[in-house]
């Protein structure tokens, strides 16, 4: 009985010391700024941009990914007074992004398109 009690007391003491050591080690870290987890970037990640250009209302502007890459997402921007982005979606083959828009009171609209690509 004494041997079991002694073994239990020794194990408890060792656990307490180990826990105290971990707590002491953790308290030495700077609490000022925790590190943010890093997001995994897909192989061949690249953003491709088709800069702003004036085009007729509702004309599609298409930006394509480089050879061997496919679109993961994208977007578009309509620029001008009363400009509206009407559509923003991937190409049917998954190799690029389409953006189109219109500008109220004008025949043309400024459209930019963006594609997020990866291998």
CSV table of N, CA, C and O in Angstrom, one decimal:
chain,number,residue,atom,x,y,z
A,1,UNK,N,0.8,-1.2,0.0
A,1,UNK,CA,0.0,0.0,0.0
A,1,UNK,C,0.9,1.2,0.0
A,1,UNK,O,0.6,2.2,-0.7
A,2,UNK,N,2.0,1.2,0.8
A,2,UNK,CA,2.9,2.4,0.9
A,2,UNK,C,3.5,2.6,-0.5
A,2,UNK,O,3.7,3.7,-0.9
A,3,UNK,N,3.9,1.5,-1.2
A,3,UNK,CA,4.6,1.6,-2.4
A,3,UNK,C,3.7,2.2,-3.5
A,3,UNK,O,4.1,3.0,-4.3
A,4,UNK,N,2.4,1.8,-3.5
A,4,UNK,CA,1.4,2.3,-4.4
A,4,UNK,C,1.2,3.8,-4.2
A,4,UNK,O,1.2,4.6,-5.1
A,5,UNK,N,1.1,4.2,-2.9
A,5,UNK,CA,0.9,5.6,-2.6
A,5,UNK,C,2.1,6.4,-2.9
A,5,UNK,O,2.0,7.5,-3.5
A,6,UNK,N,3.3,5.9,-2.8
A,6,UNK,CA,4.5,6.6,-3.1
A,6,UNK,C,4.7,6.7,-4.6
A,6,UNK,O,5.0,7.8,-5.1
A,7,UNK,N,4.3,5.7,-5.4
A,7,UNK,CA,4.4,5.8,-6.8
A,7,UNK,C,3.3,6.8,-7.3
A,7,UNK,O,3.6,7.6,-8.3
A,8,UNK,N,2.2,6.8,-6.8
A,8,UNK,CA,1.1,7.8,-7.2
A,8,UNK,C,1.6,9.2,-6.9
A,8,UNK,O,1.4,10.1,-7.7
A,9,UNK,N,2.2,9.4,-5.7
A,9,UNK,CA,2.6,10.7,-5.3
A,9,UNK,C,3.8,11.2,-6.2
A,9,UNK,O,3.8,12.3,-6.7
A,10,UNK,N,4.6,10.3,-6.6
A,10,UNK,CA,5.7,10.6,-7.5
A,10,UNK,C,5.2,11.0,-8.9
A,10,UNK,O,5.6,11.9,-9.5
A,11,UNK,N,4.3,10.2,-9.4
A,11,UNK,CA,3.7,10.5,-10.7
A,11,UNK,C,2.9,11.8,-10.7
A,11,UNK,O,3.0,12.6,-11.7
A,12,UNK,N,2.2,12.1,-9.7
A,12,UNK,CA,1.5,13.4,-9.6
A,12,UNK,C,2.5,14.5,-9.5
A,12,UNK,O,2.3,15.5,-10.2
A,13,UNK,N,3.6,14.4,-8.8
A,13,UNK,CA,4.6,15.5,-8.7
A,13,UNK,C,5.2,15.7,-10.0
A,13,UNK,O,5.4,16.8,-10.5
A,14,UNK,N,5.5,14.6,-10.8
A,14,UNK,CA,6.1,14.7,-12.1
A,14,UNK,C,5.2,15.4,-13.1
A,14,UNK,O,5.6,16.3,-13.9
A,15,UNK,N,3.9,15.1,-13.0
A,15,UNK,CA,2.9,15.7,-13.9
A,15,UNK,C,2.8,17.2,-13.6
A,15,UNK,O,2.8,18.0,-14.5
A,16,UNK,N,2.8,17.6,-12.3
A,16,UNK,CA,2.7,19.0,-11.9
A,16,UNK,C,3.9,19.7,-12.4
A,16,UNK,O,3.8,20.9,-12.9
A,17,UNK,N,5.1,19.1,-12.2
A,17,UNK,CA,6.4,19.8,-12.7
A,17,UNK,C,6.4,20.0,-14.2
A,17,UNK,O,6.8,21.0,-14.7
A,18,UNK,N,5.9,19.0,-14.9
A,18,UNK,CA,5.9,19.0,-16.4
A,18,UNK,C,4.9,20.1,-16.8
A,18,UNK,O,5.2,20.9,-17.7
A,19,UNK,N,3.7,20.2,-16.2
A,19,UNK,CA,2.7,21.2,-16.5
A,19,UNK,C,3.3,22.6,-16.2
A,19,UNK,O,3.1,23.5,-17.0
A,20,UNK,N,3.9,22.7,-15.1
A,20,UNK,CA,4.5,24.0,-14.7
A,20,UNK,C,5.6,24.4,-15.7
A,20,UNK,O,5.7,25.6,-16.1
A,21,UNK,N,6.4,23.5,-16.2
A,21,UNK,CA,7.4,23.8,-17.2
A,21,UNK,C,6.8,24.2,-18.5
A,21,UNK,O,7.3,25.2,-19.1
A,22,UNK,N,5.7,23.6,-18.9
A,22,UNK,CA,5.0,24.0,-20.2
A,22,UNK,C,4.5,25.4,-20.0
A,22,UNK,O,4.6,26.3,-20.9
A,23,UNK,N,3.9,25.7,-18.9
A,23,UNK,CA,3.3,27.0,-18.6
A,23,UNK,C,4.4,28.1,-18.6
A,23,UNK,O,4.2,29.2,-19.1
A,24,UNK,N,5.5,27.7,-18.0
A,24,UNK,CA,6.6,28.7,-17.9
A,24,UNK,C,7.2,28.9,-19.3
A,24,UNK,O,7.5,30.1,-19.7
A,25,UNK,N,7.3,27.9,-20.1
A,25,UNK,CA,7.8,28.1,-21.5
A,25,UNK,C,6.8,28.9,-22.3
A,25,UNK,O,7.2,29.7,-23.1
A,26,UNK,N,5.5,28.7,-22.1
A,26,UNK,CA,4.5,29.5,-22.9
A,26,UNK,C,4.5,30.9,-22.5
A,26,UNK,O,4.3,31.8,-23.3
A,27,UNK,N,4.8,31.2,-21.2
A,27,UNK,CA,4.7,32.6,-20.7
A,27,UNK,C,5.9,33.4,-21.2
A,27,UNK,O,5.9,34.6,-21.1
A,28,UNK,N,6.9,32.8,-21.7
A,28,UNK,CA,8.1,33.5,-22.2
A,28,UNK,C,7.8,34.0,-23.6
A,28,UNK,O,8.6,34.9,-24.1
A,29,UNK,N,6.8,33.6,-24.3
A,29,UNK,CA,6.5,34.1,-25.6
A,29,UNK,C,5.9,35.4,-25.5
A,29,UNK,O,5.2,35.7,-24.6
A,30,UNK,N,6.2,36.3,-26.5
A,30,UNK,CA,5.6,37.6,-26.5
A,30,UNK,C,4.1,37.6,-26.8
A,30,UNK,O,3.7,37.1,-27.8
A,31,UNK,N,3.3,38.2,-25.9
A,31,UNK,CA,1.9,38.2,-26.1
A,31,UNK,C,1.4,39.3,-27.0
A,31,UNK,O,0.3,39.5,-27.3
A,32,UNK,N,2.4,40.1,-27.5
A,32,UNK,CA,2.0,41.3,-28.2
A,32,UNK,C,1.3,41.0,-29.5
A,32,UNK,O,0.3,41.7,-29.8
A,33,UNK,N,1.7,40.1,-30.3
A,33,UNK,CA,1.1,39.8,-31.6
A,33,UNK,C,1.1,38.4,-32.0
A,33,UNK,O,2.2,37.9,-32.3
A,34,UNK,N,0.0,37.7,-31.9
A,34,UNK,CA,0.0,36.3,-32.3
A,34,UNK,C,0.2,36.1,-33.8
A,34,UNK,O,-0.2,37.0,-34.5
A,35,UNK,N,0.9,35.1,-34.2
A,35,UNK,CA,1.1,34.8,-35.6
A,35,UNK,C,-0.2,34.3,-36.2
A,35,UNK,O,-0.8,33.4,-35.7
A,36,UNK,N,-0.5,34.8,-37.4
A,36,UNK,CA,-1.7,34.3,-38.2
A,36,UNK,C,-1.3,33.1,-38.9
A,36,UNK,O,-0.2,32.9,-39.4
A,37,UNK,N,-2.2,32.1,-39.0
A,37,UNK,CA,-1.9,30.9,-39.8
A,37,UNK,C,-1.7,31.3,-41.3
A,37,UNK,O,-2.4,32.2,-41.8
A,38,UNK,N,-0.8,30.6,-41.9
A,38,UNK,CA,-0.5,30.9,-43.3
A,38,UNK,C,-1.5,30.1,-44.2
A,38,UNK,O,-1.7,28.9,-44.0
A,39,UNK,N,-2.1,30.7,-45.2
A,39,UNK,CA,-3.0,30.0,-46.1
A,39,UNK,C,-2.1,29.3,-47.1
A,39,UNK,O,-1.1,29.8,-47.5
A,40,UNK,N,-2.6,28.1,-47.5
A,40,UNK,CA,-1.9,27.3,-48.5
A,40,UNK,C,-2.2,27.9,-49.8
A,40,UNK,O,-3.3,28.2,-50.2
A,41,UNK,N,-1.2,28.2,-50.6
A,41,UNK,CA,-1.3,28.8,-51.9
A,41,UNK,C,-1.2,27.6,-52.9
A,41,UNK,O,-0.3,26.8,-52.9
A,42,UNK,N,-2.2,27.5,-53.9
A,42,UNK,CA,-2.1,26.4,-54.9
A,42,UNK,C,-0.9,26.6,-55.8
A,42,UNK,O,-0.4,27.7,-56.0
A,43,UNK,N,-0.4,25.5,-56.3
A,43,UNK,CA,0.7,25.5,-57.2
A,43,UNK,C,0.4,26.4,-58.4
A,43,UNK,O,-0.7,26.3,-59.0
A,44,UNK,N,1.4,27.3,-58.8
A,44,UNK,CA,1.2,28.1,-60.0
A,44,UNK,C,0.2,29.3,-59.8
A,44,UNK,O,-0.2,29.9,-60.7
A,45,UNK,N,-0.1,29.6,-58.5
A,45,UNK,CA,-1.0,30.7,-58.2
A,45,UNK,C,-0.6,32.0,-58.9
A,45,UNK,O,0.6,32.4,-58.8
A,46,UNK,N,-1.5,32.7,-59.6
A,46,UNK,CA,-1.2,33.9,-60.3
A,46,UNK,C,-2.5,34.7,-60.5
A,46,UNK,O,-3.5,34.1,-60.8
A,47,UNK,N,-2.5,36.0,-60.3
A,47,UNK,CA,-3.6,36.9,-60.7
A,47,UNK,C,-3.3,37.6,-62.0
A,47,UNK,O,-2.2,38.2,-62.1
A,48,UNK,N,-4.2,37.4,-62.9
A,48,UNK,CA,-4.0,38.0,-64.3
A,48,UNK,C,-5.0,39.2,-64.4
A,48,UNK,O,-6.2,39.0,-64.1
A,49,UNK,N,-4.6,40.3,-64.9
A,49,UNK,CA,-5.4,41.5,-65.0
A,49,UNK,C,-5.6,42.0,-66.4
A,49,UNK,O,-4.6,42.0,-67.2
A,50,UNK,N,-6.8,42.3,-66.8
A,50,UNK,CA,-7.1,43.0,-68.1
A,50,UNK,C,-7.4,44.4,-67.7
A,50,UNK,O,-8.5,44.6,-67.1
A,51,UNK,N,-6.5,45.4,-67.9
A,51,UNK,CA,-6.7,46.7,-67.4
A,51,UNK,C,-8.0,47.4,-68.0
A,51,UNK,O,-8.5,46.9,-69.1
A,52,UNK,N,-8.4,48.4,-67.4
A,52,UNK,CA,-9.6,49.2,-67.8
A,52,UNK,C,-9.5,49.6,-69.2
A,52,UNK,O,-8.5,50.1,-69.7
A,53,UNK,N,-10.6,49.4,-70.0
A,53,UNK,CA,-10.7,49.9,-71.3
A,53,UNK,C,-12.2,50.2,-71.6
A,53,UNK,O,-13.1,49.5,-71.1
A,54,UNK,N,-12.4,51.3,-72.4
A,54,UNK,CA,-13.8,51.6,-72.7
A,54,UNK,C,-14.2,50.7,-73.9
A,54,UNK,O,-13.6,50.6,-74.9
A,55,UNK,N,-15.4,50.1,-73.7
A,55,UNK,CA,-15.9,49.2,-74.7
A,55,UNK,C,-17.4,49.5,-74.8
A,55,UNK,O,-18.0,50.1,-73.9
A,56,UNK,N,-18.1,49.1,-75.9
A,56,UNK,CA,-19.5,49.3,-76.0
A,56,UNK,C,-20.3,48.6,-74.9
A,56,UNK,O,-19.8,47.6,-74.4
A,57,UNK,N,-21.4,49.2,-74.5
A,57,UNK,CA,-22.2,48.6,-73.4
A,57,UNK,C,-22.5,47.1,-73.7
A,57,UNK,O,-22.8,46.8,-74.9
A,58,UNK,N,-22.4,46.3,-72.7
A,58,UNK,CA,-22.7,44.9,-72.8
A,58,UNK,C,-21.7,44.1,-73.6
A,58,UNK,O,-21.8,42.9,-73.7
A,59,UNK,N,-20.6,44.7,-74.0
A,59,UNK,CA,-19.5,43.9,-74.7
A,59,UNK,C,-18.7,43.2,-73.6
A,59,UNK,O,-18.3,43.8,-72.7
A,60,UNK,N,-18.5,41.9,-73.9
A,60,UNK,CA,-17.7,41.1,-72.9
A,60,UNK,C,-16.2,41.4,-73.1
A,60,UNK,O,-15.7,41.6,-74.2
A,61,UNK,N,-15.5,41.5,-71.9
A,61,UNK,CA,-14.1,41.5,-71.9
A,61,UNK,C,-13.6,40.2,-71.2
A,61,UNK,O,-14.1,39.9,-70.1
A,62,UNK,N,-12.6,39.6,-71.8
A,62,UNK,CA,-12.2,38.3,-71.3
A,62,UNK,C,-10.7,38.3,-71.0
A,62,UNK,O,-9.9,38.7,-71.9
A,63,UNK,N,-10.4,37.8,-69.8
A,63,UNK,CA,-9.0,37.7,-69.5
A,63,UNK,C,-8.7,36.2,-69.3
A,63,UNK,O,-9.5,35.5,-68.7
A,64,UNK,N,-7.6,35.7,-69.9
A,64,UNK,CA,-7.3,34.3,-69.9
A,64,UNK,C,-6.1,34.0,-69.0
A,64,UNK,O,-5.2,34.8,-68.9
A,65,UNK,N,-6.1,32.8,-68.4
A,65,UNK,CA,-5.0,32.3,-67.6
A,65,UNK,C,-3.9,31.9,-68.6
A,65,UNK,O,-4.1,31.5,-69.7
A,66,UNK,N,-2.6,32.0,-68.1
A,66,UNK,CA,-1.5,31.5,-68.9
A,66,UNK,C,-1.7,30.0,-69.3
A,66,UNK,O,-2.4,29.3,-68.6
A,67,UNK,N,-1.0,29.6,-70.3
A,67,UNK,CA,-1.1,28.2,-70.7
A,67,UNK,C,-0.8,27.2,-69.6
A,67,UNK,O,0.2,27.5,-68.8
A,68,UNK,N,-1.6,26.2,-69.4
A,68,UNK,CA,-1.4,25.2,-68.4
A,68,UNK,C,-2.0,25.5,-67.1
A,68,UNK,O,-1.9,24.8,-66.1
A,69,UNK,N,-2.7,26.7,-67.0
A,69,UNK,CA,-3.3,27.1,-65.7
A,69,UNK,C,-4.8,27.2,-66.0
A,69,UNK,O,-5.3,27.4,-67.1
A,70,UNK,N,-5.6,27.1,-64.9
A,70,UNK,CA,-7.0,27.2,-64.9
A,70,UNK,C,-7.5,28.2,-63.9
A,70,UNK,O,-6.8,28.5,-62.9
A,71,UNK,N,-8.7,28.8,-64.2
A,71,UNK,CA,-9.2,29.8,-63.3
A,71,UNK,C,-9.8,29.3,-62.0
A,71,UNK,O,-10.6,28.3,-62.1
A,72,UNK,N,-9.5,29.9,-60.9
A,72,UNK,CA,-10.1,29.5,-59.6
A,72,UNK,C,-11.2,30.4,-59.2
A,72,UNK,O,-12.1,30.1,-58.5
A,73,UNK,N,-11.1,31.7,-59.8
A,73,UNK,CA,-12.1,32.7,-59.5
A,73,UNK,C,-11.7,34.0,-60.2
A,73,UNK,O,-10.7,34.0,-61.0
A,74,UNK,N,-12.4,35.0,-60.0
A,74,UNK,CA,-12.1,36.2,-60.8
A,74,UNK,C,-13.1,37.3,-60.4
A,74,UNK,O,-13.9,37.2,-59.5
A,75,UNK,N,-13.1,38.4,-61.2
A,75,UNK,CA,-14.0,39.5,-61.0
A,75,UNK,C,-13.9,40.5,-62.1
A,75,UNK,O,-13.1,40.4,-63.0
A,76,UNK,N,-14.6,41.5,-61.9
A,76,UNK,CA,-14.6,42.6,-62.9
A,76,UNK,C,-15.0,43.9,-62.2
A,76,UNK,O,-15.5,44.0,-61.1
A,77,UNK,N,-14.7,45.0,-62.9
A,77,UNK,CA,-15.0,46.3,-62.4
A,77,UNK,C,-15.5,47.2,-63.5
A,77,UNK,O,-15.0,47.2,-64.6
A,78,UNK,N,-16.6,47.9,-63.3
A,78,UNK,CA,-17.2,48.9,-64.2
A,78,UNK,C,-16.9,50.3,-63.8
A,78,UNK,O,-17.1,50.6,-62.6
A,79,UNK,N,-16.3,51.1,-64.6
A,79,UNK,CA,-15.9,52.4,-64.3
A,79,UNK,C,-16.6,53.5,-65.1
A,79,UNK,O,-16.8,53.3,-66.3
A,80,UNK,N,-17.0,54.5,-64.5
A,80,UNK,CA,-17.7,55.6,-65.2
A,80,UNK,C,-18.9,56.1,-64.5
A,80,UNK,O,-19.4,55.4,-63.6
A,81,UNK,N,-19.5,57.3,-64.8
A,81,UNK,CA,-20.7,57.8,-64.2
A,81,UNK,C,-21.9,56.9,-64.5
A,81,UNK,O,-22.2,56.6,-65.6
A,82,UNK,N,-22.4,56.3,-63.4
A,82,UNK,CA,-23.6,55.4,-63.6
A,82,UNK,C,-23.2,54.1,-64.2
A,82,UNK,O,-24.0,53.3,-64.7
A,83,UNK,N,-21.9,53.7,-64.1
A,83,UNK,CA,-21.5,52.4,-64.6
A,83,UNK,C,-22.0,51.3,-63.7
A,83,UNK,O,-22.0,51.4,-62.5
A,84,UNK,N,-22.4,50.2,-64.4
A,84,UNK,CA,-22.9,49.0,-63.7
A,84,UNK,C,-22.2,47.8,-64.2
A,84,UNK,O,-22.2,47.5,-65.4
A,85,UNK,N,-21.7,46.9,-63.3
A,85,UNK,CA,-21.1,45.6,-63.7
A,85,UNK,C,-22.3,44.7,-63.9
A,85,UNK,O,-23.1,44.4,-62.9
A,86,UNK,N,-22.6,44.2,-65.1
A,86,UNK,CA,-23.7,43.4,-65.4
A,86,UNK,C,-23.4,41.9,-65.2
A,86,UNK,O,-24.3,41.2,-64.8
A,87,UNK,N,-22.2,41.5,-65.5
A,87,UNK,CA,-21.9,40.1,-65.4
A,87,UNK,C,-20.4,39.9,-65.1
A,87,UNK,O,-19.6,40.7,-65.5
A,88,UNK,N,-20.1,38.8,-64.3
A,88,UNK,CA,-18.8,38.5,-63.9
A,88,UNK,C,-18.8,37.0,-63.7
A,88,UNK,O,-19.4,36.5,-62.7
A,89,UNK,N,-18.1,36.2,-64.6
A,89,UNK,CA,-18.2,34.7,-64.5
A,89,UNK,C,-17.1,34.1,-65.3
A,89,UNK,O,-16.5,34.7,-66.1
A,90,UNK,N,-16.9,32.8,-65.0
A,90,UNK,CA,-15.8,32.1,-65.7
A,90,UNK,C,-16.1,31.7,-67.1
A,90,UNK,O,-17.3,31.6,-67.5
A,91,UNK,N,-15.1,31.6,-68.0
A,91,UNK,CA,-15.3,31.1,-69.3
A,91,UNK,C,-15.8,29.7,-69.3
A,91,UNK,O,-15.5,29.0,-68.3
A,92,UNK,N,-16.6,29.2,-70.3
A,92,UNK,CA,-17.1,27.8,-70.3
A,92,UNK,C,-16.0,26.8,-70.2
A,92,UNK,O,-16.2,25.7,-69.6
A,93,UNK,N,-14.8,27.1,-70.7
A,93,UNK,CA,-13.7,26.1,-70.7
A,93,UNK,C,-12.8,26.2,-69.4
A,93,UNK,O,-11.9,25.4,-69.2
A,94,UNK,N,-13.2,27.1,-68.5
A,94,UNK,CA,-12.5,27.2,-67.2
A,94,UNK,C,-11.1,27.8,-67.3
A,94,UNK,O,-10.3,27.6,-66.4
A,95,UNK,N,-10.8,28.4,-68.4
A,95,UNK,CA,-9.4,29.0,-68.7
A,95,UNK,C,-9.3,30.5,-68.5
A,95,UNK,O,-8.3,31.1,-68.6
A,96,UNK,N,-10.5,31.2,-68.2
A,96,UNK,CA,-10.4,32.6,-68.0
A,96,UNK,C,-11.7,33.1,-67.3
A,96,UNK,O,-12.5,32.4,-66.8
A,97,UNK,N,-11.8,34.5,-67.3
A,97,UNK,CA,-12.9,35.2,-66.6
A,97,UNK,C,-13.5,36.2,-67.6
A,97,UNK,O,-12.7,36.9,-68.3
A,98,UNK,N,-14.8,36.4,-67.5
A,98,UNK,CA,-15.5,37.3,-68.4
A,98,UNK,C,-16.1,38.4,-67.5
A,98,UNK,O,-16.7,38.1,-66.4
A,99,UNK,N,-16.1,39.6,-67.9
A,99,UNK,CA,-16.7,40.7,-67.3
A,99,UNK,C,-17.4,41.6,-68.3
A,99,UNK,O,-16.9,41.8,-69.4
A,100,UNK,N,-18.6,42.1,-68.0
A,100,UNK,CA,-19.3,43.0,-68.9
A,100,UNK,C,-20.1,44.0,-68.1
A,100,UNK,O,-20.5,43.7,-66.9
A,101,UNK,N,-20.4,45.1,-68.7
A,101,UNK,CA,-21.2,46.1,-68.0
A,101,UNK,C,-21.9,47.1,-68.9
A,101,UNK,O,-21.8,46.9,-70.1
A,102,UNK,N,-22.5,48.1,-68.3
A,102,UNK,CA,-23.1,49.2,-69.1
A,102,UNK,C,-23.0,50.5,-68.3
A,102,UNK,O,-22.7,50.5,-67.1
A,103,UNK,N,-23.1,51.6,-69.0
A,103,UNK,CA,-23.1,52.9,-68.4
A,103,UNK,C,-24.3,53.7,-68.8
A,103,UNK,O,-24.5,53.9,-70.0
A,104,UNK,N,-25.2,54.0,-67.8
A,104,UNK,CA,-26.4,54.7,-68.1
A,104,UNK,C,-26.1,56.0,-68.8
A,104,UNK,O,-25.3,56.8,-68.3
A,105,UNK,N,-26.8,56.3,-69.9
A,105,UNK,CA,-26.6,57.6,-70.6
A,105,UNK,C,-25.5,57.7,-71.5
A,105,UNK,O,-25.2,58.7,-72.1
A,106,UNK,N,-24.7,56.6,-71.7
A,106,UNK,CA,-23.5,56.6,-72.5
A,106,UNK,C,-23.6,55.3,-73.4
A,106,UNK,O,-24.2,54.3,-73.1
A,107,UNK,N,-22.8,55.3,-74.5
A,107,UNK,CA,-22.7,54.1,-75.4
A,107,UNK,C,-21.6,53.2,-75.0
A,107,UNK,O,-21.6,52.1,-75.4
A,108,UNK,N,-20.7,53.7,-74.1
A,108,UNK,CA,-19.5,52.9,-73.7
A,108,UNK,C,-19.4,52.8,-72.2
A,108,UNK,O,-20.0,53.6,-71.5
A,109,UNK,N,-18.6,51.9,-71.7
A,109,UNK,CA,-18.4,51.7,-70.3
A,109,UNK,C,-16.9,51.2,-70.1
A,109,UNK,O,-16.4,50.5,-71.0
A,110,UNK,N,-16.3,51.6,-69.1
A,110,UNK,CA,-14.9,51.2,-68.7
A,110,UNK,C,-15.0,49.8,-68.0
A,110,UNK,O,-15.7,49.8,-67.0
A,111,UNK,N,-14.4,48.8,-68.5
A,111,UNK,CA,-14.4,47.5,-67.9
A,111,UNK,C,-13.0,46.9,-67.7
A,111,UNK,O,-12.2,47.0,-68.6
A,112,UNK,N,-12.8,46.4,-66.4
A,112,UNK,CA,-11.5,45.7,-66.1
A,112,UNK,C,-12.0,44.3,-65.8
A,112,UNK,O,-13.1,44.1,-65.3
A,113,UNK,N,-11.1,43.3,-66.0
A,113,UNK,CA,-11.4,41.9,-65.6
A,113,UNK,C,-10.1,41.3,-65.0
A,113,UNK,O,-9.0,41.7,-65.3
A,114,UNK,N,-10.4,40.4,-64.0
A,114,UNK,CA,-9.3,39.8,-63.2
A,114,UNK,C,-9.6,38.3,-63.2
A,114,UNK,O,-10.7,37.9,-63.0
A,115,UNK,N,-8.5,37.5,-63.3
A,115,UNK,CA,-8.6,36.1,-63.2
A,115,UNK,C,-7.6,35.6,-62.1
A,115,UNK,O,-6.5,36.0,-62.1
A,116,UNK,N,-8.1,34.7,-61.2
A,116,UNK,CA,-7.2,34.1,-60.2
A,116,UNK,C,-6.9,32.7,-60.8
A,116,UNK,O,-7.8,31.9,-60.9
A,117,UNK,N,-5.7,32.4,-61.1
A,117,UNK,CA,-5.3,31.2,-61.8
A,117,UNK,C,-4.3,30.3,-61.0
A,117,UNK,O,-3.7,30.8,-60.1
A,118,UNK,N,-4.3,29.1,-61.3
A,118,UNK,CA,-3.4,28.1,-60.7
A,118,UNK,C,-3.2,26.9,-61.7
A,118,UNK,O,-4.0,26.7,-62.6
A,119,UNK,N,-2.1,26.2,-61.4
A,119,UNK,CA,-1.8,25.0,-62.3
A,119,UNK,C,-2.7,23.9,-61.9
A,119,UNK,O,-3.3,23.7,-60.9
